[in-house]
DNA sequence: GCCATATAGTACCATATTAGTCCTGTTTCA
DNA sequence: TGAAACAGGACTAATATGGTACTATATGGC
């Protein structure tokens, strides 16, 4: 568990696909075919990505989408953020007052710190890196913890 | 988003509470009161934790639960794992064959690497650390990424 | 100017997951 | 032997998610 949502998953796939042709304007239809996903789903994802400025949309005939930045400058965190909102492991990591137990719990500061660390990790993974398989030889991601 | 489930959240709270009295055997009822949670919920969580060996249960009158190890030796990852199963950001990070798009996707190796990194981070946060508020001065968690 | 194409926004429904509760059975202690 | 307490599983209700559809708006070509 600790899953990203399916929509987010699709968003990454679509962004990878878009990133393959940085200059071209691709329609939602074309992207759906290339991604092996349904058009309405791809469409929904693209709207969210456009609203957050990760892709630029072109309306009308011959319209479509293209990435606004080189894939090396787009992070996985941004894509997750566009679809799901802020990366936070618990309600209370987002902001104060969201959890009714806040005054008796005391875990908030730790959850905030953990969430921030995970967010930072996702920020350091670019779309360009996602586009090519991780080599087995490559050292894995390392996440420094509370004491680091 | 990227949330842990509420049940997992409760599990951490309950474990923190149990960890405060390492020797004592506390009933689900007592833990529910101390945690400000409902008994059935606390009960459910404790059963899962017991099944995974994180707490030892004692049945019968004066029964209850106690932690099986010092809190410094119990990781947040273990608790998440007990309630939610393996830490994985996507279906495909768990094992091959879970995602129908596997042969056309190519993102699997990267998701596995990212999931592993997040899991490792959670393994490095102990219940003892969760029990006391993170000091603001404390450097945050850092998660090294694909290139690190 | 008009029509075809394509995205924007929103609202909706169906389904899956999660949370929460309850019941029945078993164990232990007094 | 009875009360206290956990084990396991089944069930219900609430929520979240995924997926779809509809209307409006913009663009480009004939």
XYZ file of C-alpha atoms (C1' of nucleotides) in Angstrom:
356
model
C 0.000 0.000 0.000
C 0.886 3.656 0.394
C -0.232 3.889 -3.197
C -0.430 6.763 -5.584
C -3.877 6.822 -7.190
C -4.458 5.202 -10.570
C -5.097 8.601 -12.085
C -1.662 9.731 -10.948
C -0.170 6.604 -12.375
C -1.835 7.374 -15.712
C -0.610 10.945 -15.509
C 2.980 9.788 -15.304
C 2.528 7.443 -18.242
C 0.951 10.201 -20.307
C 3.641 12.691 -19.352
C 6.356 10.221 -20.286
C 4.651 9.774 -23.641
C 4.357 13.529 -24.162
C 7.945 13.986 -23.122
C 9.093 11.688 -25.908
C 8.046 14.333 -28.452
C 8.879 17.592 -26.685
C 8.081 19.841 -29.612
C 4.989 18.191 -31.010
C 1.404 18.995 -30.093
C -0.375 15.709 -29.484
C -4.142 15.353 -29.135
C -5.678 13.534 -26.189
C -6.790 10.912 -28.689
C -3.268 10.300 -29.937
C -1.935 10.141 -26.394
C -4.630 7.686 -25.368
C -3.600 5.364 -28.169
C 0.090 5.610 -27.413
C -0.507 5.070 -23.701
C -2.996 2.228 -24.151
C -5.493 4.084 -22.003
C -9.085 5.221 -22.533
C -9.620 8.637 -24.083
C -11.898 10.073 -21.362
C -9.394 9.098 -18.708
C -6.450 10.549 -20.561
C -8.498 13.651 -21.211
C -9.266 14.111 -17.540
C -5.649 13.715 -16.583
C -4.484 16.188 -19.214
C -6.929 18.817 -18.017
C -5.528 18.587 -14.523
C -1.966 18.722 -15.783
C -2.766 21.754 -17.930
C -4.412 23.554 -15.024
C -1.197 23.142 -13.071
C 0.979 24.333 -15.908
C 2.785 21.078 -16.517
C 1.472 20.913 -20.053
C 0.275 23.633 -22.397
C -2.997 23.002 -24.200
C -4.027 24.140 -27.654
C -7.720 24.262 -28.387
C -9.504 23.909 -31.677
C -8.700 21.928 -34.757
C -5.235 20.373 -34.695
C -5.158 21.212 -31.024
C -3.644 19.084 -28.280
C -0.950 19.241 -25.651
C 2.774 19.561 -25.260
C 5.086 19.733 -22.260
C 6.017 23.192 -21.049
C 9.527 22.261 -19.941
C 12.234 19.725 -20.790
C 11.542 16.403 -19.083
C 14.687 16.735 -17.003
C 13.128 19.772 -15.334
C 9.792 18.163 -14.490
C 9.662 16.201 -11.248
C 7.481 13.271 -10.314
C 6.455 15.283 -7.260
C 4.931 17.964 -9.460
C 2.865 15.424 -11.342
C 1.660 13.769 -8.144
C 0.874 17.199 -6.752
C -1.129 18.182 -9.812
C -3.389 15.149 -9.579
C -3.565 14.423 -5.845
C -2.652 17.647 -4.135
C 0.119 18.068 -1.583
C 2.140 14.995 -0.668
C 1.214 14.210 2.929
C 1.057 10.901 4.767
C -1.633 12.057 7.218
C -4.334 14.718 7.438
C -2.317 16.571 10.009
C 0.771 16.841 7.829
C -1.001 19.230 5.476
C -1.860 21.945 7.946
C -3.044 22.503 11.513
C -6.684 22.024 12.415
C -7.480 19.191 10.028
C -7.338 16.479 12.686
C -9.674 16.552 15.653
C -7.158 14.703 17.790
C -4.421 17.218 17.277
C -4.279 18.401 20.879
C -3.972 14.923 22.322
C -1.826 13.260 19.686
C 1.653 14.731 19.413
C 2.597 12.833 16.275
C 2.036 15.735 13.947
C 5.556 17.114 13.861
C 6.973 13.722 13.017
C 4.468 13.066 10.258
C 5.213 16.461 8.802
C 8.888 15.694 8.741
C 8.384 12.287 7.161
C 5.993 13.671 4.554
C 8.416 16.431 3.695
C 11.167 13.898 3.198
C 9.085 11.774 0.878
C 8.036 14.871 -1.042
C 11.637 15.929 -1.396
C 12.547 12.514 -2.749
C 9.850 12.736 -5.396
C 11.076 16.186 -6.327
C 14.461 14.737 -7.075
C 13.134 12.183 -9.544
C 12.687 13.755 -12.952
C 10.382 12.716 -15.738
C 13.481 12.111 -17.824
C 14.631 9.507 -15.326
C 11.216 7.876 -15.296
C 11.339 7.601 -19.066
C 14.124 5.064 -19.086
C 14.272 1.892 -16.998
C 16.397 2.075 -13.888
C 19.495 0.001 -14.367
C 19.861 -2.776 -11.784
C 23.406 -1.611 -11.187
C 22.133 1.809 -10.236
C 22.187 2.471 -6.507
C 18.652 2.733 -5.169
C 17.018 5.813 -3.807
C 18.092 6.524 -0.279
C 15.970 8.438 2.154
C 17.725 9.915 5.123
C 15.638 9.796 8.256
C 14.868 11.785 11.368
C 18.421 11.542 12.612
C 20.198 12.160 9.379
C -2.398 12.705 -0.616
C -0.176 9.663 -0.731
C -1.813 8.885 2.580
C -1.410 6.072 5.007
C -4.838 4.680 5.932
C -6.609 5.851 9.057
C -6.228 2.406 10.546
C -2.478 2.654 10.130
C -2.546 6.069 11.715
C -4.408 4.595 14.683
C -1.949 1.732 14.854
C 0.938 4.140 15.298
C -0.919 6.034 18.020
C -1.730 2.814 19.843
C 1.824 1.532 19.514
C 3.201 4.791 20.861
C 0.850 4.456 23.815
C 1.838 0.828 24.397
C 5.475 1.758 24.095
C 5.147 4.216 26.970
C 4.691 1.265 29.352
C 6.982 -1.376 27.879
C 6.526 -3.889 30.693
C 2.826 -3.530 31.390
C 0.040 -5.575 29.844
C -2.688 -3.140 28.792
C -6.172 -4.170 27.717
C -7.670 -2.946 24.464
C -10.135 -1.005 26.603
C -7.387 0.795 28.478
C -5.558 1.583 25.250
C -8.718 2.903 23.641
C -9.170 5.341 26.506
C -5.577 6.489 26.488
C -5.610 6.923 22.709
C -9.008 8.630 22.569
C -10.186 6.065 20.049
C -13.146 3.663 19.925
C -12.673 0.241 21.456
C -13.685 -1.839 18.401
C -11.262 0.075 16.237
C -8.399 -0.241 18.683
C -9.256 -3.895 19.043
C -9.080 -4.474 15.306
C -5.745 -2.737 15.053
C -4.276 -4.697 17.952
C -5.300 -8.007 16.397
C -3.444 -7.121 13.223
C -0.401 -5.991 15.160
C -0.439 -9.193 17.209
C -0.716 -11.343 14.107
C 2.430 -9.708 12.799
C 4.315 -10.138 16.038
C 4.646 -6.465 16.882
C 2.707 -6.945 20.085
C 2.171 -9.999 22.235
C -1.379 -10.690 23.356
C -2.536 -12.261 26.596
C -5.988 -13.761 26.640
C -8.365 -14.222 29.510
C -9.017 -12.117 32.563
C -6.366 -9.442 33.095
C -5.266 -10.081 29.563
C -4.165 -7.456 27.109
C -1.177 -6.506 25.040
C 2.397 -5.421 25.398
C 5.140 -4.589 22.911
C 7.495 -7.408 22.022
C 10.556 -5.210 21.610
C 11.939 -1.891 22.858
C 10.421 0.994 20.935
C 13.809 1.921 19.510
C 13.826 -1.412 17.689
C 10.367 -1.103 16.149
C 10.139 0.790 12.884
C 7.266 2.748 11.432
C 7.665 0.613 8.305
C 6.843 -2.525 10.264
C 3.660 -1.007 11.616
C 2.571 0.219 8.191
C 3.380 -3.215 6.802
C 1.327 -4.973 9.459
C -1.795 -2.972 8.655
C -1.485 -2.233 4.943
C 0.848 -4.837 3.556
C 4.041 -4.084 1.648
C 4.949 -0.454 1.017
C 4.527 0.069 -2.725
C 3.561 3.150 -4.685
C 2.004 1.187 -7.564
C 0.553 -2.271 -8.194
C 3.562 -3.170 -10.236
C 6.049 -2.357 -7.492
C 4.850 -5.313 -5.452
C 5.564 -8.061 -7.931
C 5.377 -8.876 -11.631
C 2.085 -9.740 -13.262
C -0.150 -7.484 -11.180
C -0.501 -4.828 -13.851
C -2.020 -5.626 -17.219
C 0.002 -2.896 -18.923
C 3.320 -4.259 -17.778
C 4.576 -5.187 -21.228
C 3.844 -1.782 -22.723
C 4.679 0.441 -19.774
C 8.314 0.339 -18.761
C 7.887 2.357 -15.595
C 7.995 -0.634 -13.293
C 11.689 -0.627 -12.475
C 11.568 3.035 -11.518
C 8.512 2.602 -9.316
C 10.153 -0.317 -7.604
C 13.191 1.753 -6.876
C 11.166 4.661 -5.546
C 8.992 2.394 -3.416
C 12.050 0.706 -1.994
C 13.513 4.059 -1.060
C 10.374 5.166 0.722
C 10.186 1.831 2.510
C 13.778 2.182 3.615
C 13.075 5.646 4.984
C 10.190 4.325 7.039
C 12.382 1.523 8.333
C 14.783 4.085 9.672
C 12.169 5.884 11.739
C 11.681 4.116 15.058
C 8.666 4.116 17.298
C 10.855 5.745 19.933
C 11.422 8.687 17.603
C 7.723 8.938 16.850
C 6.992 9.090 20.561
C 8.594 12.483 21.007
C 7.976 15.558 18.902
C 10.545 16.291 16.247
C 12.441 19.380 17.237
C 12.237 22.175 14.679
C 16.019 22.437 14.846
C 16.320 18.841 13.789
C 17.302 18.433 10.156
C 14.480 16.909 8.156
C 14.418 13.494 6.616
C 16.351 13.402 3.411
C 15.626 10.956 0.649
C 18.330 10.363 -1.874
C 17.038 9.733 -5.347
C 17.699 7.694 -8.444
C 21.088 9.269 -8.979
C 22.324 9.340 -5.446
C -19.219 32.596 -42.154
C -19.733 27.905 -41.133
C -18.490 23.438 -39.908
C -15.445 20.016 -38.027
C -12.171 19.274 -34.491
C -10.492 19.549 -30.024
C -10.038 21.190 -25.245
C -12.414 23.277 -20.613
C -15.319 22.755 -17.078
C -18.554 20.499 -14.480
C -21.557 17.203 -12.901
C -22.790 12.623 -12.352
C -22.912 7.620 -11.413
C -21.061 3.160 -10.411
C -17.814 0.705 -8.073
C -14.129 -0.377 -4.882
C -12.035 0.451 -0.741
C -12.023 1.573 3.978
C -13.842 2.210 8.393
C -16.339 0.745 11.802
C -19.309 -2.640 14.279
C -20.877 -6.935 15.945
C -21.132 -11.764 16.908
C -19.442 -16.218 18.123
C -15.797 -18.863 20.009
C -11.741 -19.610 23.018
C -8.633 -18.726 26.801
C -7.465 -17.379 31.478
C -8.002 -16.148 36.146
C -10.343 -15.926 40.530
C -18.000 -21.904 36.977
C -18.455 -17.255 35.727
C -16.468 -12.995 34.323
C -12.992 -10.770 31.631
C -10.530 -10.386 27.609
C -8.639 -11.702 23.032
C -9.290 -14.230 18.069
C -11.458 -14.549 13.945
C -14.541 -13.508 10.707
C -18.696 -11.474 8.722
C -21.376 -7.640 7.837
C -22.787 -2.732 7.077
C -22.084 1.989 6.124
C -19.433 5.715 4.582
C -16.125 7.510 1.606
C -13.134 7.894 -2.202
C -12.036 6.818 -6.719
C -12.527 5.927 -11.281
C -14.747 6.485 -15.213
C -18.224 8.798 -18.267
C -21.070 12.248 -20.324
C -22.681 16.787 -21.410
C -22.366 21.613 -22.458
C -19.526 25.463 -23.656
C -15.691 27.573 -25.928
C -11.794 28.065 -28.984
C -9.315 27.220 -33.467
C -8.500 26.402 -38.230
C -9.769 25.338 -42.943
C -12.905 25.610 -46.725
